[in-house]
């Protein structure tokens, strides 16, 4: 059950935003603005902070191809009673991450350790978080009011259960193959003398 509180997010040269910072003080936060102002960029930055994953290459998120220096996302949060701060950075030749928990001065910095700690805190893997953090612009109505298939797919991704759906589809396909090879001979009984 994901109930993270995001206290602050800061972006530097991330996507279309050169320098953005927001403190989030309410229980519900909404992003409002005209098209092309960076709403989706902020959502992608939150996803990147949580999971370290992006929809495209890291260099595509560097403002103007990195001409403005290092790209970074910093987010302060509380999850499961743990205070955290994650900083993820991208340069032309590398990426880095620093995870500070409960006021620690020495961060966790290896990709594997940061990913494991974030997965532990969030209670879900990167794919599940990616599915619940970012809903493409114009698609929220489908998630909220769409057919059951869309909602079911979204919840399966949020809970990291999409692999179960793949198993069910494979089993159903195999049952179909088996059923097509079975002949019902009950109507052709013959008496043996």
mmCIF file of N, CA and C in Angstrom, residues 88-189:
data_model
loop_
_atom_site.group_PDB
_atom_site.id
_atom_site.type_symbol
_atom_site.label_atom_id
_atom_site.label_comp_id
_atom_site.label_asym_id
_atom_site.label_seq_id
_atom_site.Cartn_x
_atom_site.Cartn_y
_atom_site.Cartn_z
ATOM 1 N N UNK A 88 18.894 12.270 -7.836
ATOM 2 C CA UNK A 88 19.349 11.547 -9.032
ATOM 3 C C UNK A 88 19.854 12.573 -10.027
ATOM 4 N N UNK A 89 21.040 12.292 -10.602
ATOM 5 C CA UNK A 89 21.678 13.241 -11.527
ATOM 6 C C UNK A 89 22.087 12.549 -12.815
ATOM 7 N N UNK A 90 22.082 13.327 -13.881
ATOM 8 C CA UNK A 90 22.495 12.841 -15.196
ATOM 9 C C UNK A 90 23.489 13.837 -15.768
ATOM 10 N N UNK A 91 24.604 13.321 -16.276
ATOM 11 C CA UNK A 91 25.540 14.148 -17.042
ATOM 12 C C UNK A 91 25.665 13.515 -18.422
ATOM 13 N N UNK A 92 26.449 14.129 -19.285
ATOM 14 C CA UNK A 92 26.619 13.599 -20.644
ATOM 15 C C UNK A 92 27.206 12.194 -20.634
ATOM 16 N N UNK A 93 27.967 11.850 -19.594
ATOM 17 C CA UNK A 93 28.657 10.554 -19.603
ATOM 18 C C UNK A 93 28.242 9.602 -18.483
ATOM 19 N N UNK A 94 27.391 10.047 -17.555
ATOM 20 C CA UNK A 94 27.054 9.148 -16.449
ATOM 21 C C UNK A 94 25.763 9.561 -15.757
ATOM 22 N N UNK A 95 25.352 8.714 -14.839
ATOM 23 C CA UNK A 95 24.235 9.050 -13.964
ATOM 24 C C UNK A 95 24.632 8.646 -12.546
ATOM 25 N N UNK A 96 24.032 9.296 -11.570
ATOM 26 C CA UNK A 96 24.341 8.961 -10.180
ATOM 27 C C UNK A 96 23.080 9.098 -9.344
ATOM 28 N N UNK A 97 23.145 8.539 -8.144
ATOM 29 C CA UNK A 97 22.030 8.603 -7.243
ATOM 30 C C UNK A 97 22.563 8.656 -5.814
ATOM 31 N N UNK A 98 21.827 9.362 -4.959
ATOM 32 C CA UNK A 98 22.157 9.437 -3.532
ATOM 33 C C UNK A 98 20.847 9.355 -2.774
ATOM 34 N N UNK A 99 20.768 8.413 -1.840
ATOM 35 C CA UNK A 99 19.580 8.231 -1.027
ATOM 36 C C UNK A 99 19.955 8.438 0.435
ATOM 37 N N UNK A 100 19.361 9.460 1.032
ATOM 38 C CA UNK A 100 19.583 9.763 2.450
ATOM 39 C C UNK A 100 18.329 9.352 3.213
ATOM 40 N N UNK A 101 18.488 8.561 4.270
ATOM 41 C CA UNK A 101 17.341 8.117 5.050
ATOM 42 C C UNK A 101 17.477 8.543 6.501
ATOM 43 N N UNK A 102 16.389 9.037 7.065
ATOM 44 C CA UNK A 102 16.313 9.451 8.471
ATOM 45 C C UNK A 102 17.487 10.316 8.911
ATOM 46 N N UNK A 103 17.817 11.322 8.100
ATOM 47 C CA UNK A 103 18.832 12.300 8.467
ATOM 48 C C UNK A 103 20.273 11.825 8.358
ATOM 49 N N UNK A 104 20.498 10.689 7.735
ATOM 50 C CA UNK A 104 21.862 10.179 7.587
ATOM 51 C C UNK A 104 22.710 11.165 6.788
ATOM 52 N N UNK A 105 23.965 11.320 7.162
ATOM 53 C CA UNK A 105 24.861 12.217 6.424
ATOM 54 C C UNK A 105 25.581 11.486 5.306
ATOM 55 N N UNK A 106 25.692 10.172 5.428
ATOM 56 C CA UNK A 106 26.307 9.366 4.374
ATOM 57 C C UNK A 106 25.207 8.696 3.561
ATOM 58 N N UNK A 107 25.121 9.004 2.279
ATOM 59 C CA UNK A 107 24.033 8.444 1.464
ATOM 60 C C UNK A 107 24.343 7.032 0.979
ATOM 61 N N UNK A 108 23.289 6.353 0.586
ATOM 62 C CA UNK A 108 23.417 5.101 -0.164
ATOM 63 C C UNK A 108 23.603 5.540 -1.610
ATOM 64 N N UNK A 109 24.622 4.992 -2.305
ATOM 65 C CA UNK A 109 24.928 5.503 -3.643
ATOM 66 C C UNK A 109 24.946 4.456 -4.753
ATOM 67 N N UNK A 110 25.053 3.178 -4.435
ATOM 68 C CA UNK A 110 25.100 2.202 -5.527
ATOM 69 C C UNK A 110 23.695 1.976 -6.072
ATOM 70 N N UNK A 111 23.610 1.799 -7.362
ATOM 71 C CA UNK A 111 22.303 1.637 -8.016
ATOM 72 C C UNK A 111 21.521 0.487 -7.403
ATOM 73 N N UNK A 112 22.174 -0.638 -7.191
ATOM 74 C CA UNK A 112 21.495 -1.817 -6.670
ATOM 75 C C UNK A 112 20.947 -1.567 -5.264
ATOM 76 N N UNK A 113 21.759 -0.971 -4.397
ATOM 77 C CA UNK A 113 21.316 -0.703 -3.030
ATOM 78 C C UNK A 113 20.179 0.320 -2.986
ATOM 79 N N UNK A 114 20.286 1.380 -3.790
ATOM 80 C CA UNK A 114 19.229 2.397 -3.828
ATOM 81 C C UNK A 114 17.938 1.773 -4.333
ATOM 82 N N UNK A 115 18.014 0.993 -5.416
ATOM 83 C CA UNK A 115 16.816 0.354 -5.965
ATOM 84 C C UNK A 115 16.170 -0.587 -4.949
ATOM 85 N N UNK A 116 16.983 -1.378 -4.256
ATOM 86 C CA UNK A 116 16.439 -2.308 -3.263
ATOM 87 C C UNK A 116 15.788 -1.563 -2.096
ATOM 88 N N UNK A 117 16.426 -0.510 -1.630
ATOM 89 C CA UNK A 117 15.882 0.258 -0.507
ATOM 90 C C UNK A 117 14.586 0.958 -0.914
ATOM 91 N N UNK A 118 14.551 1.536 -2.115
ATOM 92 C CA UNK A 118 13.324 2.185 -2.584
ATOM 93 C C UNK A 118 12.211 1.156 -2.768
ATOM 94 N N UNK A 119 12.545 -0.016 -3.299
ATOM 95 C CA UNK A 119 11.547 -1.064 -3.467
ATOM 96 C C UNK A 119 11.004 -1.493 -2.108
ATOM 97 N N UNK A 120 11.880 -1.615 -1.136
ATOM 98 C CA UNK A 120 11.462 -1.975 0.222
ATOM 99 C C UNK A 120 10.540 -0.903 0.810
ATOM 100 N N UNK A 121 10.910 0.349 0.656
ATOM 101 C CA UNK A 121 10.094 1.445 1.189
ATOM 102 C C UNK A 121 8.739 1.529 0.500
ATOM 103 N N UNK A 122 8.735 1.365 -0.809
ATOM 104 C CA UNK A 122 7.506 1.523 -1.583
ATOM 105 C C UNK A 122 6.628 0.273 -1.566
ATOM 106 N N UNK A 123 7.234 -0.877 -1.280
ATOM 107 C CA UNK A 123 6.477 -2.111 -1.261
ATOM 108 C C UNK A 123 6.101 -2.613 -2.641
ATOM 109 N N UNK A 124 6.800 -2.134 -3.671
ATOM 110 C CA UNK A 124 6.514 -2.543 -5.044
ATOM 111 C C UNK A 124 7.758 -2.330 -5.895
ATOM 112 N N UNK A 125 7.819 -3.020 -7.021
ATOM 113 C CA UNK A 125 8.981 -2.867 -7.891
ATOM 114 C C UNK A 125 8.822 -1.667 -8.827
ATOM 115 N N UNK A 126 9.866 -1.384 -9.595
ATOM 116 C CA UNK A 126 9.903 -0.204 -10.467
ATOM 117 C C UNK A 126 8.761 -0.183 -11.470
ATOM 118 N N UNK A 127 8.438 -1.341 -12.056
ATOM 119 C CA UNK A 127 7.375 -1.382 -13.059
ATOM 120 C C UNK A 127 6.026 -1.018 -12.453
ATOM 121 N N UNK A 128 5.764 -1.496 -11.247
ATOM 122 C CA UNK A 128 4.493 -1.183 -10.599
ATOM 123 C C UNK A 128 4.395 0.299 -10.279
ATOM 124 N N UNK A 129 5.483 0.883 -9.789
ATOM 125 C CA UNK A 129 5.480 2.311 -9.464
ATOM 126 C C UNK A 129 5.327 3.134 -10.734
ATOM 127 N N UNK A 130 6.012 2.741 -11.793
ATOM 128 C CA UNK A 130 5.899 3.480 -13.051
ATOM 129 C C UNK A 130 4.454 3.496 -13.530
ATOM 130 N N UNK A 131 3.733 2.404 -13.302
ATOM 131 C CA UNK A 131 2.346 2.331 -13.732
ATOM 132 C C UNK A 131 1.414 3.224 -12.939
ATOM 133 N N UNK A 132 1.757 3.517 -11.695
ATOM 134 C CA UNK A 132 0.832 4.329 -10.898
ATOM 135 C C UNK A 132 1.271 5.777 -10.763
ATOM 136 N N UNK A 133 2.496 6.101 -11.095
ATOM 137 C CA UNK A 133 2.948 7.482 -10.965
ATOM 138 C C UNK A 133 2.537 8.313 -12.163
ATOM 139 N N UNK A 134 2.643 7.757 -13.349
ATOM 140 C CA UNK A 134 2.444 8.574 -14.540
ATOM 141 C C UNK A 134 1.268 8.075 -15.356
ATOM 142 N N UNK A 135 0.268 8.919 -15.476
ATOM 143 C CA UNK A 135 -0.864 8.664 -16.371
ATOM 144 C C UNK A 135 -0.736 9.680 -17.498
ATOM 145 N N UNK A 136 -0.571 9.230 -18.733
ATOM 146 C CA UNK A 136 -0.375 10.168 -19.840
ATOM 147 C C UNK A 136 -1.487 11.206 -19.938
ATOM 148 N N UNK A 137 -1.109 12.379 -20.363
ATOM 149 C CA UNK A 137 -2.052 13.484 -20.501
ATOM 150 C C UNK A 137 -3.228 13.061 -21.370
ATOM 151 N N UNK A 138 -4.420 13.366 -20.900
ATOM 152 C CA UNK A 138 -5.627 13.019 -21.638
ATOM 153 C C UNK A 138 -6.128 11.612 -21.387
ATOM 154 N N UNK A 139 -5.434 10.826 -20.549
ATOM 155 C CA UNK A 139 -5.815 9.431 -20.326
ATOM 156 C C UNK A 139 -6.463 9.195 -18.964
ATOM 157 N N UNK A 140 -6.553 10.212 -18.106
ATOM 158 C CA UNK A 140 -7.092 10.008 -16.764
ATOM 159 C C UNK A 140 -8.543 9.542 -16.802
ATOM 160 N N UNK A 141 -9.339 10.029 -17.754
ATOM 161 C CA UNK A 141 -10.728 9.582 -17.856
ATOM 162 C C UNK A 141 -10.813 8.087 -18.135
ATOM 163 N N UNK A 142 -9.886 7.574 -18.948
ATOM 164 C CA UNK A 142 -9.881 6.139 -19.235
ATOM 165 C C UNK A 142 -9.592 5.342 -17.969
ATOM 166 N N UNK A 143 -8.684 5.850 -17.147
ATOM 167 C CA UNK A 143 -8.333 5.146 -15.914
ATOM 168 C C UNK A 143 -9.498 5.191 -14.926
ATOM 169 N N UNK A 144 -10.120 6.354 -14.789
ATOM 170 C CA UNK A 144 -11.199 6.506 -13.815
ATOM 171 C C UNK A 144 -12.536 5.969 -14.306
ATOM 172 N N UNK A 145 -12.847 6.199 -15.570
ATOM 173 C CA UNK A 145 -14.185 5.898 -16.060
ATOM 174 C C UNK A 145 -14.203 4.938 -17.244
ATOM 175 N N UNK A 146 -13.044 4.432 -17.641
ATOM 176 C CA UNK A 146 -12.963 3.545 -18.794
ATOM 177 C C UNK A 146 -13.553 2.183 -18.503
ATOM 178 N N UNK A 147 -13.451 1.318 -19.468
ATOM 179 C CA UNK A 147 -13.998 -0.016 -19.269
ATOM 180 C C UNK A 147 -13.169 -0.782 -18.236
ATOM 181 N N UNK A 148 -13.718 -1.895 -17.800
ATOM 182 C CA UNK A 148 -13.066 -2.678 -16.749
ATOM 183 C C UNK A 148 -11.689 -3.153 -17.154
ATOM 184 N N UNK A 149 -11.473 -3.399 -18.449
ATOM 185 C CA UNK A 149 -10.185 -3.888 -18.913
ATOM 186 C C UNK A 149 -9.076 -2.879 -18.617
ATOM 187 N N UNK A 150 -9.334 -1.603 -18.895
ATOM 188 C CA UNK A 150 -8.340 -0.555 -18.643
ATOM 189 C C UNK A 150 -8.031 -0.441 -17.157
ATOM 190 N N UNK A 151 -9.068 -0.421 -16.322
ATOM 191 C CA UNK A 151 -8.856 -0.314 -14.873
ATOM 192 C C UNK A 151 -8.138 -1.543 -14.337
ATOM 193 N N UNK A 152 -8.543 -2.723 -14.795
ATOM 194 C CA UNK A 152 -7.915 -3.959 -14.342
ATOM 195 C C UNK A 152 -6.435 -3.968 -14.717
ATOM 196 N N UNK A 153 -6.119 -3.569 -15.942
ATOM 197 C CA UNK A 153 -4.731 -3.508 -16.391
ATOM 198 C C UNK A 153 -3.920 -2.546 -15.527
ATOM 199 N N UNK A 154 -4.475 -1.379 -15.226
ATOM 200 C CA UNK A 154 -3.780 -0.371 -14.419
ATOM 201 C C UNK A 154 -3.493 -0.911 -13.017
ATOM 202 N N UNK A 155 -4.490 -1.552 -12.388
ATOM 203 C CA UNK A 155 -4.280 -2.072 -11.042
ATOM 204 C C UNK A 155 -3.296 -3.239 -11.041
ATOM 205 N N UNK A 156 -3.335 -4.068 -12.062
ATOM 206 C CA UNK A 156 -2.370 -5.160 -12.138
ATOM 207 C C UNK A 156 -0.952 -4.610 -12.237
ATOM 208 N N UNK A 157 -0.764 -3.550 -13.033
ATOM 209 C CA UNK A 157 0.561 -2.944 -13.138
ATOM 210 C C UNK A 157 0.960 -2.282 -11.826
ATOM 211 N N UNK A 158 0.020 -1.612 -11.159
ATOM 212 C CA UNK A 158 0.336 -0.957 -9.888
ATOM 213 C C UNK A 158 0.760 -1.980 -8.844
ATOM 214 N N UNK A 159 0.153 -3.140 -8.851
ATOM 215 C CA UNK A 159 0.460 -4.169 -7.863
ATOM 216 C C UNK A 159 1.548 -5.118 -8.332
ATOM 217 N N UNK A 160 2.104 -4.872 -9.499
ATOM 218 C CA UNK A 160 3.175 -5.718 -10.005
ATOM 219 C C UNK A 160 2.707 -7.113 -10.367
ATOM 220 N N UNK A 161 1.453 -7.244 -10.790
ATOM 221 C CA UNK A 161 0.885 -8.551 -11.053
ATOM 222 C C UNK A 161 0.708 -8.849 -12.531
ATOM 223 N N UNK A 162 1.258 -8.031 -13.417
ATOM 224 C CA UNK A 162 1.034 -8.254 -14.841
ATOM 225 C C UNK A 162 1.601 -9.594 -15.300
ATOM 226 N N UNK A 163 2.654 -10.084 -14.630
ATOM 227 C CA UNK A 163 3.205 -11.386 -15.029
ATOM 228 C C UNK A 163 2.197 -12.511 -14.772
ATOM 229 N N UNK A 164 1.308 -12.360 -13.775
ATOM 230 C CA UNK A 164 0.270 -13.365 -13.546
ATOM 231 C C UNK A 164 -0.714 -13.397 -14.711
ATOM 232 N N UNK A 165 -1.033 -12.237 -15.247
ATOM 233 C CA UNK A 165 -1.927 -12.178 -16.404
ATOM 234 C C UNK A 165 -1.311 -12.900 -17.590
ATOM 235 N N UNK A 166 0.000 -12.733 -17.774
ATOM 236 C CA UNK A 166 0.687 -13.431 -18.865
ATOM 237 C C UNK A 166 0.622 -14.937 -18.676
ATOM 238 N N UNK A 167 0.754 -15.404 -17.446
ATOM 239 C CA UNK A 167 0.671 -16.840 -17.159
ATOM 240 C C UNK A 167 -0.737 -17.345 -17.449
ATOM 241 N N UNK A 168 -1.763 -16.598 -17.020
ATOM 242 C CA UNK A 168 -3.154 -16.995 -17.261
ATOM 243 C C UNK A 168 -3.427 -17.083 -18.757
ATOM 244 N N UNK A 169 -2.951 -16.089 -19.529
ATOM 245 C CA UNK A 169 -3.149 -16.119 -20.983
ATOM 246 C C UNK A 169 -2.475 -17.343 -21.603
ATOM 247 N N UNK A 170 -1.274 -17.668 -21.144
ATOM 248 C CA UNK A 170 -0.556 -18.834 -21.685
ATOM 249 C C UNK A 170 -1.294 -20.126 -21.349
ATOM 250 N N UNK A 171 -1.789 -20.240 -20.124
ATOM 251 C CA UNK A 171 -2.533 -21.445 -19.718
ATOM 252 C C UNK A 171 -3.825 -21.546 -20.517
ATOM 253 N N UNK A 172 -4.548 -20.419 -20.666
ATOM 254 C CA UNK A 172 -5.786 -20.441 -21.450
ATOM 255 C C UNK A 172 -5.523 -20.861 -22.897
ATOM 256 N N UNK A 173 -4.440 -20.387 -23.469
ATOM 257 C CA UNK A 173 -4.098 -20.770 -24.842
ATOM 258 C C UNK A 173 -3.807 -22.260 -24.921
ATOM 259 N N UNK A 174 -3.098 -22.792 -23.924
ATOM 260 C CA UNK A 174 -2.768 -24.216 -23.921
ATOM 261 C C UNK A 174 -4.024 -25.053 -23.741
ATOM 262 N N UNK A 175 -4.952 -24.599 -22.902
ATOM 263 C CA UNK A 175 -6.215 -25.320 -22.719
ATOM 264 C C UNK A 175 -6.986 -25.337 -24.030
ATOM 265 N N UNK A 176 -6.965 -24.228 -24.755
ATOM 266 C CA UNK A 176 -7.627 -24.177 -26.056
ATOM 267 C C UNK A 176 -7.046 -25.188 -27.023
ATOM 268 N N UNK A 177 -5.719 -25.321 -27.019
ATOM 269 C CA UNK A 177 -5.054 -26.304 -27.888
ATOM 270 C C UNK A 177 -5.463 -27.713 -27.478
ATOM 271 N N UNK A 178 -5.464 -27.989 -26.187
ATOM 272 C CA UNK A 178 -5.842 -29.323 -25.713
ATOM 273 C C UNK A 178 -7.302 -29.628 -26.041
ATOM 274 N N UNK A 179 -8.175 -28.647 -25.834
ATOM 275 C CA UNK A 179 -9.602 -28.863 -26.118
ATOM 276 C C UNK A 179 -9.850 -29.141 -27.590
ATOM 277 N N UNK A 180 -9.089 -28.527 -28.462
ATOM 278 C CA UNK A 180 -9.299 -28.752 -29.891
ATOM 279 C C UNK A 180 -8.847 -30.145 -30.316
ATOM 280 N N UNK A 181 -8.037 -30.795 -29.522
ATOM 281 C CA UNK A 181 -7.550 -32.132 -29.865
ATOM 282 C C UNK A 181 -8.323 -33.249 -29.186
ATOM 283 N N UNK A 182 -9.331 -32.905 -28.401
ATOM 284 C CA UNK A 182 -10.115 -33.901 -27.677
ATOM 285 C C UNK A 182 -11.399 -34.163 -28.454
ATOM 286 N N UNK A 183 -11.700 -35.407 -28.653
ATOM 287 C CA UNK A 183 -12.932 -35.781 -29.347
ATOM 288 C C UNK A 183 -13.886 -36.429 -28.352
ATOM 289 N N UNK A 184 -15.130 -36.050 -28.401
ATOM 290 C CA UNK A 184 -16.158 -36.617 -27.527
ATOM 291 C C UNK A 184 -16.738 -37.839 -28.223
ATOM 292 N N UNK A 185 -16.472 -38.980 -27.693
ATOM 293 C CA UNK A 185 -16.936 -40.237 -28.290
ATOM 294 C C UNK A 185 -18.119 -40.846 -27.550
ATOM 295 N N UNK A 186 -18.706 -40.093 -26.629
ATOM 296 C CA UNK A 186 -19.809 -40.646 -25.834
ATOM 297 C C UNK A 186 -21.027 -40.990 -26.679
ATOM 298 N N UNK A 187 -21.263 -40.329 -27.775
ATOM 299 C CA UNK A 187 -22.427 -40.610 -28.620
ATOM 300 C C UNK A 187 -22.194 -41.760 -29.588
ATOM 301 N N UNK A 188 -21.038 -42.325 -29.636
ATOM 302 C CA UNK A 188 -20.769 -43.393 -30.588
ATOM 303 C C UNK A 188 -20.479 -44.707 -29.889
ATOM 304 N N UNK A 189 -21.312 -45.014 -28.887
ATOM 305 C CA UNK A 189 -21.122 -46.266 -28.161
ATOM 306 C C UNK A 189 -21.555 -47.445 -29.051
#
